Coordinates of C-alpha atoms in Angstrom, one line a residue:
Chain H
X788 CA -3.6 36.8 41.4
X789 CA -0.1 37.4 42.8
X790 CA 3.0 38.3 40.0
X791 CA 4.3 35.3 40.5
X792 CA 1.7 33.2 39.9
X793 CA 1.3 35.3 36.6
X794 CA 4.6 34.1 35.8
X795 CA 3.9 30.6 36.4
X796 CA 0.7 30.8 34.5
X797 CA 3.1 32.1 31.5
X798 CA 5.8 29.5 31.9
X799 CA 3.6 26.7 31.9
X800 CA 1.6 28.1 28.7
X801 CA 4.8 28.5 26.6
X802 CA 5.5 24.6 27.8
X803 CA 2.3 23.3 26.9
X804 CA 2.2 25.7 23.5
X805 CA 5.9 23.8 23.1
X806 CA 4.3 20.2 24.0
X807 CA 1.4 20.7 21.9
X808 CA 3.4 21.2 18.2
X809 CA 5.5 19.0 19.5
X810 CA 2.2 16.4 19.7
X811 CA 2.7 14.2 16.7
X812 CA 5.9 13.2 17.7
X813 CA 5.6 13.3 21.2
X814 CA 2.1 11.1 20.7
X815 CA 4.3 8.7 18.6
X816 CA 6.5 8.4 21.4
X817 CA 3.9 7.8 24.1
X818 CA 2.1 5.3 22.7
X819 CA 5.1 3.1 21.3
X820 CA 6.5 2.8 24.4
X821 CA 9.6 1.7 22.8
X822 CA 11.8 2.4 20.1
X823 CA 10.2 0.9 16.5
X824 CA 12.7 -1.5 15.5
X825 CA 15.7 -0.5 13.0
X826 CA 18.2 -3.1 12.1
X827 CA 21.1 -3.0 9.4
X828 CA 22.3 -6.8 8.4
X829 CA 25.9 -6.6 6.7
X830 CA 26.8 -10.0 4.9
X831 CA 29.0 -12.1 4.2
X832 CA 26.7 -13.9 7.2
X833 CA 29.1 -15.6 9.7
X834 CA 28.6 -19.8 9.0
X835 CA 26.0 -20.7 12.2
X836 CA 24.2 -23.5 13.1
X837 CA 20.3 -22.0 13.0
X838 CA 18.6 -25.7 13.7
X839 CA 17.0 -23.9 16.9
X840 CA 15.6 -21.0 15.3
X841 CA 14.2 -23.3 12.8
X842 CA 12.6 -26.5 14.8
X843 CA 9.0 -27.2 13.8
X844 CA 6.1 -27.5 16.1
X845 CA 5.3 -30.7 17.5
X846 CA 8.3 -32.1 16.2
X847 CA 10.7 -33.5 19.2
X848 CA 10.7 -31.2 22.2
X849 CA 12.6 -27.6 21.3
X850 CA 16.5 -28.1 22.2
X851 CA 18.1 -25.6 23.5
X852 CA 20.8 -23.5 20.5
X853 CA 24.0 -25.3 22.0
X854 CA 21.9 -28.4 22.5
X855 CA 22.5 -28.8 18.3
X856 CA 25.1 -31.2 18.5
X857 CA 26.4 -30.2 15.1
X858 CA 29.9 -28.5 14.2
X859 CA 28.8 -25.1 13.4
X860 CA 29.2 -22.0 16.0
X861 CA 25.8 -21.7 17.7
X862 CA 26.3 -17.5 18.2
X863 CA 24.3 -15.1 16.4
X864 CA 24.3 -14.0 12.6
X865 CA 23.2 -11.9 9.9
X866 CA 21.6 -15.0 8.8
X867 CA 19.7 -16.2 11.9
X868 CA 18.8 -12.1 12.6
X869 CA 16.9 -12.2 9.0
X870 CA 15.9 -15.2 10.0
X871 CA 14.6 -14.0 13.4
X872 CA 13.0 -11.4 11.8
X873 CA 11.3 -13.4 9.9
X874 CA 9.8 -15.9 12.2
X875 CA 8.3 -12.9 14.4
X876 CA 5.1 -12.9 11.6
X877 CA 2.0 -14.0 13.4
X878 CA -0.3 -12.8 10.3
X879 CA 0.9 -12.5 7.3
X880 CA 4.6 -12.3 5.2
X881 CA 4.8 -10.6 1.3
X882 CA 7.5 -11.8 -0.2
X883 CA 8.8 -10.2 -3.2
X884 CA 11.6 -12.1 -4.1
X885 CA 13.8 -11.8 -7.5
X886 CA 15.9 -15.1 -5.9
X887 CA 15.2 -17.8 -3.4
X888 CA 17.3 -21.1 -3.1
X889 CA 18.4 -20.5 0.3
X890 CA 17.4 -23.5 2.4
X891 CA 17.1 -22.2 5.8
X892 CA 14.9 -19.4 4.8
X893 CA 12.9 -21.5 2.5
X894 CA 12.2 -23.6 5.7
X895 CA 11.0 -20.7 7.7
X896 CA 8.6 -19.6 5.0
X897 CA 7.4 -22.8 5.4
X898 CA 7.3 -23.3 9.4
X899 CA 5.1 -19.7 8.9
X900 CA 2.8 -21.7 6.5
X901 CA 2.7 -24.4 8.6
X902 CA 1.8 -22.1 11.5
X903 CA -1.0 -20.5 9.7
X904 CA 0.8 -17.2 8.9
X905 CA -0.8 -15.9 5.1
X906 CA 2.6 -16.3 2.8
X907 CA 2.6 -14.7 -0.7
X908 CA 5.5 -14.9 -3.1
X909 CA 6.0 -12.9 -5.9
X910 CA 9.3 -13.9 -7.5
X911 CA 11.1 -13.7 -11.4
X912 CA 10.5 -16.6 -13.9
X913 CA 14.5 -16.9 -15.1
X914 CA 15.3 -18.1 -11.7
X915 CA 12.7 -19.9 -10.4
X916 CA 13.0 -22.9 -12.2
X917 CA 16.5 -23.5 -11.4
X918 CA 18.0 -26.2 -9.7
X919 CA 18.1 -25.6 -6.1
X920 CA 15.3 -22.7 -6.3
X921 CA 12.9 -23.2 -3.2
X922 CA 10.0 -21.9 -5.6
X923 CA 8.9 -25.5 -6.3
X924 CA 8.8 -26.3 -2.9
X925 CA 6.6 -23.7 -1.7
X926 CA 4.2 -24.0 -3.3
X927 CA 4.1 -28.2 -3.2
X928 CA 3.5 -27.1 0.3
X929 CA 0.5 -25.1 -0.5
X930 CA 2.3 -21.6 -0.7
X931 CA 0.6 -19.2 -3.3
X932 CA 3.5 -18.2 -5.6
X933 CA 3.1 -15.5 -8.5
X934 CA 5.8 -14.9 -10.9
X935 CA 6.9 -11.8 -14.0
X936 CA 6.3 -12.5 -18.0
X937 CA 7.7 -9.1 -18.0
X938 CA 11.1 -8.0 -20.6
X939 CA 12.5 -7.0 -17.2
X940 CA 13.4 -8.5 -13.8
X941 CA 11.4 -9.1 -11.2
X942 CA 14.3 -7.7 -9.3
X943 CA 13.2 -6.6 -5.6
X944 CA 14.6 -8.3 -2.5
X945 CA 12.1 -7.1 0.3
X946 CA 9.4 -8.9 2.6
X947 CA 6.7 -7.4 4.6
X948 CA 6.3 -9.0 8.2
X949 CA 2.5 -8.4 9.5
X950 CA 2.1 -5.3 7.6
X951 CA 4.4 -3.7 10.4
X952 CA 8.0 -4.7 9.6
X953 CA 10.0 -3.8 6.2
X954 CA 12.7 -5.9 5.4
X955 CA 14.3 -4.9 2.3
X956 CA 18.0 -4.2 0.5
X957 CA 20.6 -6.1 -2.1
X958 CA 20.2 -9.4 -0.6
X959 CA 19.5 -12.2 -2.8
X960 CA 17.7 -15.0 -0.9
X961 CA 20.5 -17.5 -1.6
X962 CA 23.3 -19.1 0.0
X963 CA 25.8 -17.5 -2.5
X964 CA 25.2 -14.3 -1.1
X965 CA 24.6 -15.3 2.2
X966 CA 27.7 -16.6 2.5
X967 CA 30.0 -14.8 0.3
X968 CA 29.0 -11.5 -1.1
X969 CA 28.7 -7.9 0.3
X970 CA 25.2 -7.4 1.1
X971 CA 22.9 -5.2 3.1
X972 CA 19.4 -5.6 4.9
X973 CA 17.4 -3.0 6.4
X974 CA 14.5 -4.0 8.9
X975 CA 12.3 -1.1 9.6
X976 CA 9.2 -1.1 11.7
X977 CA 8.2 2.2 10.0
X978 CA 4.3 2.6 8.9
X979 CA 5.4 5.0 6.1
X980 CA 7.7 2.7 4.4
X981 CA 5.6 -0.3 4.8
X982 CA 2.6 1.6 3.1
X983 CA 4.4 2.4 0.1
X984 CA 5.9 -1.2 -0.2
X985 CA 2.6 -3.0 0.5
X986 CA 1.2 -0.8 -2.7
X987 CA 3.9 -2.4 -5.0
X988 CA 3.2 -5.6 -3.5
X989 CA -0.3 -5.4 -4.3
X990 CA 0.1 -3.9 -8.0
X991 CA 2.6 -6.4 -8.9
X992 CA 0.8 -9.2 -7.4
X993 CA -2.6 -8.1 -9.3
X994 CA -0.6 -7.7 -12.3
X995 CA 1.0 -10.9 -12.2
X996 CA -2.4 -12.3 -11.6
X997 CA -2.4 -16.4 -13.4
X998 CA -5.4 -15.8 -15.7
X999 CA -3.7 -13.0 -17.5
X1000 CA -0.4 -15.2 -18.3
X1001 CA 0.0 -15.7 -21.7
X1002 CA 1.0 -19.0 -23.2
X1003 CA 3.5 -17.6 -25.4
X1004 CA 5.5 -14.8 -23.8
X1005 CA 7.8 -12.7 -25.7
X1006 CA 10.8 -12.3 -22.9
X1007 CA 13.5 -11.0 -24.0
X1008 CA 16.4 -11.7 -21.9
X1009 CA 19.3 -9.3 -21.2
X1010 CA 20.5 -7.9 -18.1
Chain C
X276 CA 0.4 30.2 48.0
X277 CA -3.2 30.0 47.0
X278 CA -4.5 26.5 46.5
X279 CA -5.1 27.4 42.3
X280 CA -1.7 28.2 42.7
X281 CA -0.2 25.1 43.9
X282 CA -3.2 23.1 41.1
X283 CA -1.2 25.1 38.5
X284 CA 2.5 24.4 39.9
X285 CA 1.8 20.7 40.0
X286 CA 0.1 20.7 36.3
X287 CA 3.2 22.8 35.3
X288 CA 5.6 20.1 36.9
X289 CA 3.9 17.3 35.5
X290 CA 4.0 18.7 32.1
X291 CA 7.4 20.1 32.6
X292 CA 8.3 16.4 33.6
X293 CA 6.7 14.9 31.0
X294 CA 8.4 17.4 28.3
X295 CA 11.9 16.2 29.6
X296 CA 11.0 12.2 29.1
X297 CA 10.5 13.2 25.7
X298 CA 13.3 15.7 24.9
X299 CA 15.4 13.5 22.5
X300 CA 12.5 13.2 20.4
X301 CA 11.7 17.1 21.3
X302 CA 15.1 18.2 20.7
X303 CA 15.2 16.0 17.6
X304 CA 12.2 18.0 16.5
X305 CA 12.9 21.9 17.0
X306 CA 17.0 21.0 15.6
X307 CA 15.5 19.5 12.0
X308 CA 12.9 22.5 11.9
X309 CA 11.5 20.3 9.3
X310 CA 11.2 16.7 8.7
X311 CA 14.4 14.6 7.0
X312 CA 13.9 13.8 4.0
X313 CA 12.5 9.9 3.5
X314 CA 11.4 9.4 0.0
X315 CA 10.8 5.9 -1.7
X316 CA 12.0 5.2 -5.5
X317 CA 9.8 2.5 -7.9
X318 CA 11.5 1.0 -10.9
X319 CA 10.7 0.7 -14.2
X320 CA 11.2 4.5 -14.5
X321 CA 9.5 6.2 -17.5
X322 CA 12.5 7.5 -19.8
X323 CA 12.2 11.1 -19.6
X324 CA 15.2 13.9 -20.9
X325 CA 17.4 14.6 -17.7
X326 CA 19.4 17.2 -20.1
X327 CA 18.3 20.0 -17.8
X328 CA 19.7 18.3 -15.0
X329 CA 22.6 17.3 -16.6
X330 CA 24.3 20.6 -17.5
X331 CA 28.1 20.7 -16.8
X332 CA 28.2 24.7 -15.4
X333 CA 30.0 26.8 -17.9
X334 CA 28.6 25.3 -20.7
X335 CA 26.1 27.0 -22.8
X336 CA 23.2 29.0 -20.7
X337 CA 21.2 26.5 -18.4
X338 CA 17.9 26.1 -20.9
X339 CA 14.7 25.3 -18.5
X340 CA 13.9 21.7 -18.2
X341 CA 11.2 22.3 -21.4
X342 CA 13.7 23.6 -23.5
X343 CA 15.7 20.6 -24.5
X344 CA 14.6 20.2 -28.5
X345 CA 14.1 16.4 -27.6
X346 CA 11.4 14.0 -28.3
X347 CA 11.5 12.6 -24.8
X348 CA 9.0 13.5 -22.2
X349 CA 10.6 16.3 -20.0
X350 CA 8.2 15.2 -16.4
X351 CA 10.1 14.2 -13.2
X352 CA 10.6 10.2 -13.0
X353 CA 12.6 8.0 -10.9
X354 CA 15.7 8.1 -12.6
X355 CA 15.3 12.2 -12.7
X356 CA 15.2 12.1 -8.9
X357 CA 17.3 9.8 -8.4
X358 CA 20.1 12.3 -10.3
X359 CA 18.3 15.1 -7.9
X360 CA 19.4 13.2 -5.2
X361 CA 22.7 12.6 -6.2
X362 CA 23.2 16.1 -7.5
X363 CA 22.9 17.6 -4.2
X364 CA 26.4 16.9 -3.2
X365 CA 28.1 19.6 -1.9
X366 CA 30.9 18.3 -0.4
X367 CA 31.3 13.8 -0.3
X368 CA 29.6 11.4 -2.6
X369 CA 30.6 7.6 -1.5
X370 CA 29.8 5.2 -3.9
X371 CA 29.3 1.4 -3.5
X372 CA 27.9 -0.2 -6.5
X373 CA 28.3 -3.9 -8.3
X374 CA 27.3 -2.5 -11.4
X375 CA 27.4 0.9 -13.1
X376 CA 26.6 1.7 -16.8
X377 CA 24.2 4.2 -17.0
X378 CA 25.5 7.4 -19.1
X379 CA 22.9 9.7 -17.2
X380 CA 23.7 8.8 -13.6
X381 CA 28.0 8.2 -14.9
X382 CA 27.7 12.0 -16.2
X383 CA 26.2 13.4 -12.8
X384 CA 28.8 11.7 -11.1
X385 CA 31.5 13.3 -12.9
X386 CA 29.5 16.8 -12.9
X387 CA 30.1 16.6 -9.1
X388 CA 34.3 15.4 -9.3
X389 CA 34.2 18.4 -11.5
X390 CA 32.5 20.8 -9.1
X391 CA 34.8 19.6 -6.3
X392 CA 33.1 17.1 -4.7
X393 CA 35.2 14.7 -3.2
X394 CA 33.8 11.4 -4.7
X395 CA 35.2 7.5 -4.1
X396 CA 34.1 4.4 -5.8
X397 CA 33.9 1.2 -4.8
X398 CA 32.3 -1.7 -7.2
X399 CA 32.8 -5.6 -8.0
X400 CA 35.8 -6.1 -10.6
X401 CA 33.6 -8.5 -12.5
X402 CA 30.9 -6.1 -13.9
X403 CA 33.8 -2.8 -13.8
X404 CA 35.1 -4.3 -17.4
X405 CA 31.9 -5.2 -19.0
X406 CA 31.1 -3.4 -22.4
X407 CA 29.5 0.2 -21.1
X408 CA 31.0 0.4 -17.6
X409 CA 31.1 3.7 -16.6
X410 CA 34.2 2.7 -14.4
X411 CA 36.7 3.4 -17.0
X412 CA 35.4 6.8 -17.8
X413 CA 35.2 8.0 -14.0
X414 CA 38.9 6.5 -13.7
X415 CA 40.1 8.5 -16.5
X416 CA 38.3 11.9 -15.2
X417 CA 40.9 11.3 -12.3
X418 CA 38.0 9.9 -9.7
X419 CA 39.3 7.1 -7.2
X420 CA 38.6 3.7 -7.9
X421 CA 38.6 0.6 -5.5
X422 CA 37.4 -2.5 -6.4
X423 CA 37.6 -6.3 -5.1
X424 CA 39.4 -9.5 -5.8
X425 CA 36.9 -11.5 -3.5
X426 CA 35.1 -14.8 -3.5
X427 CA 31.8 -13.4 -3.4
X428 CA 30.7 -10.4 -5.5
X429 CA 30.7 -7.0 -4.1
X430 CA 26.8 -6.8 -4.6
X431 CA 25.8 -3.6 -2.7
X432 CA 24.3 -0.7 -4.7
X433 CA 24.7 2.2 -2.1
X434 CA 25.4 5.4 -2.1
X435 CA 25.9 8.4 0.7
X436 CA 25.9 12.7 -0.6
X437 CA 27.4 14.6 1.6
X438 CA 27.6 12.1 4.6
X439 CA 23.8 12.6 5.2
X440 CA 21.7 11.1 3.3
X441 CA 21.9 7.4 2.5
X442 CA 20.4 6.1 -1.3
X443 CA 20.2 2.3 -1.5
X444 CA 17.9 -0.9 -2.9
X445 CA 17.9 -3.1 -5.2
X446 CA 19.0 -1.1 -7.7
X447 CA 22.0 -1.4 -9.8
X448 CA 22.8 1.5 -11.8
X449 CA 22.5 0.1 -15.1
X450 CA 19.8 1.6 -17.9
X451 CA 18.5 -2.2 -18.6
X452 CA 17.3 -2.1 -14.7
X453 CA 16.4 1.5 -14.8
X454 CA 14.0 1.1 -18.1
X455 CA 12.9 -2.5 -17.7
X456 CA 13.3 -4.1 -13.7
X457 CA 11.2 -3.8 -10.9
X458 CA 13.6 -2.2 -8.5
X459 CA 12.9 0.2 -5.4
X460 CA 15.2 3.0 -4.1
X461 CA 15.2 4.8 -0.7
X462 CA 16.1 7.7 0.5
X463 CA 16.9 8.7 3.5
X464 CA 18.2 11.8 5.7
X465 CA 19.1 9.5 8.6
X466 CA 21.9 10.1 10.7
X467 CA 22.4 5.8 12.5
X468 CA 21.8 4.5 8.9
X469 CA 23.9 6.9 7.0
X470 CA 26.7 6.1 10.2
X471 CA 25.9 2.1 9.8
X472 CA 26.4 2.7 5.7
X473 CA 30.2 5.1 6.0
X474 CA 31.4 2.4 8.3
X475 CA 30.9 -0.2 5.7
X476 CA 32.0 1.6 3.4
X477 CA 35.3 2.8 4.8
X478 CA 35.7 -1.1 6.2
X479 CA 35.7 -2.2 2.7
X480 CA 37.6 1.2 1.0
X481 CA 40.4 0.1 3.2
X482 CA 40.2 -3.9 2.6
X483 CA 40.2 -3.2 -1.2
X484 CA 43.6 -0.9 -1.0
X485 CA 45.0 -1.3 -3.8
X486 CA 49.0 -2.1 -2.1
X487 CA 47.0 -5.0 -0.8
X488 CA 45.9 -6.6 -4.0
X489 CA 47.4 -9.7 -5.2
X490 CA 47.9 -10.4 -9.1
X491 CA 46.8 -13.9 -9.4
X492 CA 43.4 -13.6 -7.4
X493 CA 42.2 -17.1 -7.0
X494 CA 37.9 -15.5 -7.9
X495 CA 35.4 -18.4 -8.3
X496 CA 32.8 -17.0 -10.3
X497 CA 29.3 -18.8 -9.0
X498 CA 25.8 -16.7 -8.3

């Protein structure tokens, strides 16, 4: 063999050598295809009108967002991003939920229901039985809710979307802090994260299993 | 050129070819040397001594973690890598919290404004006066304070060391939610999210100046 082709023989074994540690995260990269999503929601959310995102199938024929011939700007949110985000699921949504009396999300929950996506809800007994919570109506519609007897909160705000998609941060599913606090939302397609959130999804939701309620709790409330 | 010779140039090309596509990720790779640190917190925490931890340099001879006379377990938790985390700061600690009361992580904060890391506060002026906010005391030590005189609360828990690495959950820094909630934590070395979190935070470190406060705030209080 000639020098040079000695050389070449070199240069492309130090770039393969280079390709091959590189494999995980080159492998990762080839077989996405894509970026994995990564969203940050800031709130206060922007007042919208999210009737579109929200129409029910088989209900009267999908109007276009502008079609909506309410009031409210018809642009994007934080709200109708979460919302978005949500509404992907095509298999199953955890919810782990410390508060829930928004009324636009609790009707998505329910349009996934409807749609045959597996809901679970794991949420804190202080505030699921107060007036506006969308706990009740969840489960009316068939929605498998478990809730704490714990001394302590049931305090996360996340939700698994098809075991692919973590959406977690300080949001409170209400339209208090929709609307009017400082909030953050992350949504991370990320397998890691997901893993170790599905684990305390599944440990809190065998833990707050119904045949191991008792009757006569001793909560203690403080905060 | 010999026909091997031309096999190998192509392979080398196509490789070559296929190791640019990927550089970001490559590049990404060989800079870090090793991966970013991405760690998820659980809440309860166990409550363990963090006196180790916790020494104010100067004071007596650091005694190893086991050598705190204390009844308390002296095994890593949550809450002791949480203050790890924290601790780290070298040279910025932002912090964006609704509620602060915990004397452990209050005393790592101030360890830090005393080793001349330039730290900044920001929190929700409803919780800041509540029996066992650790507000007051960082105030006093001469650490900057900003705080709202919003609508909604200020209801991020947040926090960035050294503008790398981004802490934030559900979380509020409080020992009843450190001991007794359900909360989860993350960690993460990650340059768009730590970017995403400092431009929050300097949006609202510069909506809360203090010249611009007004001293008849018209709060609602709601949830």
């Amino acid at each position: 063999m000639k020098r040079s082709s000695w050389r070449l023989l070199v240069a492309a074994g130090a770039v393969f050598a280079l390709a091959l540690e590189a494999l995980p995260c080159l492998v990762r990269w080839l077989l996405a295809g894509r970026r994995p999503r990564r969203e940050v929601l800031f709130f206060p959310s922007q007042v919208t009108c999210t009737e579109a995102l929200l129409q029910a199938p088989g209900a009267a024929p999908a109007r276009p967002p502008a079609g909506c011939p309410c009031s409210l700007p018809h642009s994007e949110s934080s709200l109708s991003r979460l919302l978005r985000a949500l509404l992907a699921a095509r298999s199953s949504l955890e919810l782990c939920l410390f508060a829930f009396s928004s009324p636009q999300l609790g009707r998505a929950v329910q349009l996934l229901h409807q749609r045959g996506v597996r809901v679970r809800v794991i949420t804190d007994c202080d505030y699921m039985a107060l007036n506006g919570s969308q706990i009740g109506l969840l489960r009316k519609a068939g929605i498998q809710v478990r809730h704490d007897q714990d001394l302590g909160y049931m305090h996360h705000k996340f939700a698994i979307v098809d075991k692919k998609v973590l959406i977690t941060g300080s949001l409170n599913w209400t339209t208090q802090a929709i609307q009017n606090n400082r909030e953050n939302v992350l949504i991370m397609e990320d397998a890691e994260y997901v893993r170790l959130f599905m684990e305390e999804f599944e440990r809190i939701w065998e833990e707050f299993d119904p045949t191991k309620y008792s009757f006569f709790p001793h909560k203690q409330h403080g905060h």
